[in-house]
Short mmCIF file of C-alpha atoms and ligand atoms in Angstrom, two decimals:
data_model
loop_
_atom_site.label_atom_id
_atom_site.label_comp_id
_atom_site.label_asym_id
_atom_site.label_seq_id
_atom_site.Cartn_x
_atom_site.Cartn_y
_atom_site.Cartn_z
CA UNK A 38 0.18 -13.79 -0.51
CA UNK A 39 3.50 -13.82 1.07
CA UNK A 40 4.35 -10.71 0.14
CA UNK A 41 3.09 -7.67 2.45
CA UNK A 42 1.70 -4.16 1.30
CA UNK A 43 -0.38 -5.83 -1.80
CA UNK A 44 -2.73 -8.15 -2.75
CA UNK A 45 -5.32 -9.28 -5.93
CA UNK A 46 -8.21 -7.28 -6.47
CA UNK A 47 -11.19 -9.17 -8.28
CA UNK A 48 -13.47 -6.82 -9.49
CA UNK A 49 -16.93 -7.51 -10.85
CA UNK A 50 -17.64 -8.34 -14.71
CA UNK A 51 -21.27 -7.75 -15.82
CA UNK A 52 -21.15 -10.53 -18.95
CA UNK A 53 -23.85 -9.74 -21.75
CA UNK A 54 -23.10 -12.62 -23.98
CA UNK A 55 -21.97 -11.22 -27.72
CA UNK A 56 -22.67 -7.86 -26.39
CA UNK A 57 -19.24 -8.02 -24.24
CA UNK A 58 -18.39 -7.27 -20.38
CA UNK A 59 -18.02 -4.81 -18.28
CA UNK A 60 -16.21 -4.09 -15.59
CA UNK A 61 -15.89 -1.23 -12.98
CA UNK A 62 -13.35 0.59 -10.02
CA UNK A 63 -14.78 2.59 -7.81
CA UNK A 64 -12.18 4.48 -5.42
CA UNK A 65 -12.65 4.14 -1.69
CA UNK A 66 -14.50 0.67 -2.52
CA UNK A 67 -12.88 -2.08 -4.40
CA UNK A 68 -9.93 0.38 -5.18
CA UNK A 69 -8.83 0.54 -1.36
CA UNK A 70 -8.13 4.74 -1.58
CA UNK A 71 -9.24 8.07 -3.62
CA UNK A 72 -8.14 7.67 -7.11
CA UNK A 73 -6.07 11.06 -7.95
CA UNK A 74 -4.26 10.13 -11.44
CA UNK A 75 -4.63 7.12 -13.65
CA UNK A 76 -2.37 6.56 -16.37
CA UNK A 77 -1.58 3.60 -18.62
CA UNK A 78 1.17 1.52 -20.91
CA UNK A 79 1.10 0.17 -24.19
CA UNK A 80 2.82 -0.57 -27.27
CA UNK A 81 4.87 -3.14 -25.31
CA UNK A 82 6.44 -3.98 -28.60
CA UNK A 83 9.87 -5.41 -27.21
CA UNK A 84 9.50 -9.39 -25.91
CA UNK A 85 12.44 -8.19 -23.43
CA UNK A 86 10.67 -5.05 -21.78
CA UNK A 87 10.58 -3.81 -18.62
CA UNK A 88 8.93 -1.55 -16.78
CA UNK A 89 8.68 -0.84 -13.01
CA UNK A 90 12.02 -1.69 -10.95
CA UNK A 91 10.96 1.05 -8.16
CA UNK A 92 9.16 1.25 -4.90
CA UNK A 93 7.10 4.27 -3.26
CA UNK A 94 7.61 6.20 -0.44
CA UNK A 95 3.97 7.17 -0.47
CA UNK A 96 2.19 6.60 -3.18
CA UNK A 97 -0.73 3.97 -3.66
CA UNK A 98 -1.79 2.36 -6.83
CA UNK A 99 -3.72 -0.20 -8.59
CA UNK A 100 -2.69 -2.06 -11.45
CA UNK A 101 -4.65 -3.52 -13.86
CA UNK A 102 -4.39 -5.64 -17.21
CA UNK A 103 -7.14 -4.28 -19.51
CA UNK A 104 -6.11 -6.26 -22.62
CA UNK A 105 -3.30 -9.17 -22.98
CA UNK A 106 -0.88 -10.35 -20.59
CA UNK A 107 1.56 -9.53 -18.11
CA UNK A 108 3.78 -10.98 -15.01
CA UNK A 109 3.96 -9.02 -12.18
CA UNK A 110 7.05 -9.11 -10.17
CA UNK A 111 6.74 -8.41 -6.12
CA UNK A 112 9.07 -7.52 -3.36
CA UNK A 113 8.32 -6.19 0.36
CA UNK A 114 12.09 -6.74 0.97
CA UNK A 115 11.83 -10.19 3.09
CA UNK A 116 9.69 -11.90 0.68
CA UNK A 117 9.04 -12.27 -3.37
CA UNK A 118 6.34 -13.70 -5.65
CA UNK A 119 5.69 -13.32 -8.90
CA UNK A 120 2.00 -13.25 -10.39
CA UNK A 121 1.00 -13.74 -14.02
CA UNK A 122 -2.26 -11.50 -14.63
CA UNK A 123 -4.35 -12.21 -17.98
CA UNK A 124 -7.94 -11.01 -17.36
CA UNK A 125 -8.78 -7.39 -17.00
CA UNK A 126 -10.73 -7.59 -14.11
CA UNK A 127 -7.83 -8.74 -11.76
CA UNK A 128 -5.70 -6.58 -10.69
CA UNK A 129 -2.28 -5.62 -8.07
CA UNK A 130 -3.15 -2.98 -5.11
CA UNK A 131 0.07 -1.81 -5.03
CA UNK A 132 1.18 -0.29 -1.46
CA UNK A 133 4.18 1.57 0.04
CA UNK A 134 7.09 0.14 0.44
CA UNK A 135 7.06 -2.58 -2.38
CA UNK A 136 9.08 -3.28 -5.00
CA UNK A 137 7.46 -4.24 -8.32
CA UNK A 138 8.69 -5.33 -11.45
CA UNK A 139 6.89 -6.07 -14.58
CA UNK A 140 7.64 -8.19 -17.40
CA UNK A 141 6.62 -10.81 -19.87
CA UNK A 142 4.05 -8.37 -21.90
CA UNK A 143 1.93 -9.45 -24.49
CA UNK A 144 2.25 -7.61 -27.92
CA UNK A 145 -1.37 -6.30 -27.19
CA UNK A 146 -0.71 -5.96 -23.33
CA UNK A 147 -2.27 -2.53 -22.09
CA UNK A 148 -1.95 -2.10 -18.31
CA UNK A 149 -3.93 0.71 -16.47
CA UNK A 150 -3.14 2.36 -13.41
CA UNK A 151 -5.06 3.61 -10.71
CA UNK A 152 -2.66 6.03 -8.20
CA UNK A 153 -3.78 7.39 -4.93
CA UNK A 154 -1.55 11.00 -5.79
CA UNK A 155 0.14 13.30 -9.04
CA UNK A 156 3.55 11.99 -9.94
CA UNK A 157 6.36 13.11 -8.20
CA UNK A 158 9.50 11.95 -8.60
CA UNK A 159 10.59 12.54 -5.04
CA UNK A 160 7.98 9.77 -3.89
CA UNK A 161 10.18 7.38 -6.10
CA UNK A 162 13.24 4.58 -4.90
CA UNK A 163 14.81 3.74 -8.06
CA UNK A 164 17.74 1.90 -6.40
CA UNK A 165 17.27 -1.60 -4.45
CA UNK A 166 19.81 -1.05 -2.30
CA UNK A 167 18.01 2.15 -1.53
CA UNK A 168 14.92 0.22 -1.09
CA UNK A 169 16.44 -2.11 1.34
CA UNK A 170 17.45 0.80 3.61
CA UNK A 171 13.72 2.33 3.64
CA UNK A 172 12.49 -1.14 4.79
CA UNK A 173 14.87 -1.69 7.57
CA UNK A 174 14.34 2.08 8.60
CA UNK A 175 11.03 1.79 9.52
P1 LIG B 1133 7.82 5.34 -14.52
O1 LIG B 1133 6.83 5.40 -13.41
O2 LIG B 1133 9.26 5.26 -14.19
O3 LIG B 1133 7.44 4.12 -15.49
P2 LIG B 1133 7.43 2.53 -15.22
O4 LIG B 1133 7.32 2.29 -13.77
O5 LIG B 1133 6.23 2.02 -15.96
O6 LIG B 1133 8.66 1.95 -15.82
O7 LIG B 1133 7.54 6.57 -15.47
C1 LIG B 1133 8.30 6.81 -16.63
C2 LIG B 1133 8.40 8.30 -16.83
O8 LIG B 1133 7.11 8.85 -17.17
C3 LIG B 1133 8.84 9.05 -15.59
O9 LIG B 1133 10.23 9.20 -15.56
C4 LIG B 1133 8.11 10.38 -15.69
C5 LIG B 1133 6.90 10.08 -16.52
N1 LIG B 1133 5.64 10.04 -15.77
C6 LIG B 1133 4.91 11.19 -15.61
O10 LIG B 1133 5.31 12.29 -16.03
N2 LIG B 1133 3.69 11.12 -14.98
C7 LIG B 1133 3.19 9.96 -14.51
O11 LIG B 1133 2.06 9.93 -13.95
C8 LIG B 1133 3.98 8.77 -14.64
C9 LIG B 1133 3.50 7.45 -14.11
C10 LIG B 1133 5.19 8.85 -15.28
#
């Protein structure tokens, strides 16, 4: 990936035929820190929603599709790319610094996040000029 500060993470499926699949995170292994909060969004309902449009200060996650579809937008500043995630076991490790954009749900789409700390708003750039400056300050 062009983009710095994030990249795929496969993680394994165990298949058991008509049984189904599973599939696991463990923190501190394929979820590269401590998982502290996990949270998720659904009911995507509007074909025009978006969620996302920030960056963090701080803050770690890992983003995952558990049913549907999604595009994931990506930003480190200098460079952009845009993924489109539709299996459950792939997901976005999400690190400082990025801006990340998400679009292009399916009706059923249900992401689930993994986050390295509790929310706090403070930890939050909302504004891309904003974002900009934090990247060029460092
Ligand atoms: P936000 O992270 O802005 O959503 P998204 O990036 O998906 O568009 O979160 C929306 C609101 O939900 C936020 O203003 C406060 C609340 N919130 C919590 O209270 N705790 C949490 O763990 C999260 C992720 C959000």
């Amino acid at each position: 990936m062009n983009v710095k500060n994030c990249h795929i993470i496969t993680l394994p499926v165990f298949p058991d035929g008509d049984d189904g699949k599973l599939t696991f995170a463990e923190g501190l292994r394929t979820i590269p820190f401590e998982i502290k909060r996990v949270y998720y969004i659904y009911d995507l309902e509007k074909p025009d929603a978006i969620r996302g449009k920030h960056a963090h200060k701080k803050l770690e996650q890992a983003i995952f599709c558990v049913n549907g579809s999604y595009t994931i937008g990506l930003d480190d500043g200098h460079n952009k790319e845009e993924l489109f995630i539709d299996k459950p076991n792939k997901g976005v490790y999400l690190g400082t610094g990025l801006w990340h954009t998400m679009t292009n749900f399916s009706k059923d789409c249900v992401l689930l996040v993994m986050a390295s700390d509790y929310y706090y708003e403070s930890d939050y750039i909302r504004d891309y000029d904003q974002f900009l400056k934090f990247i060029n300050s460092k």
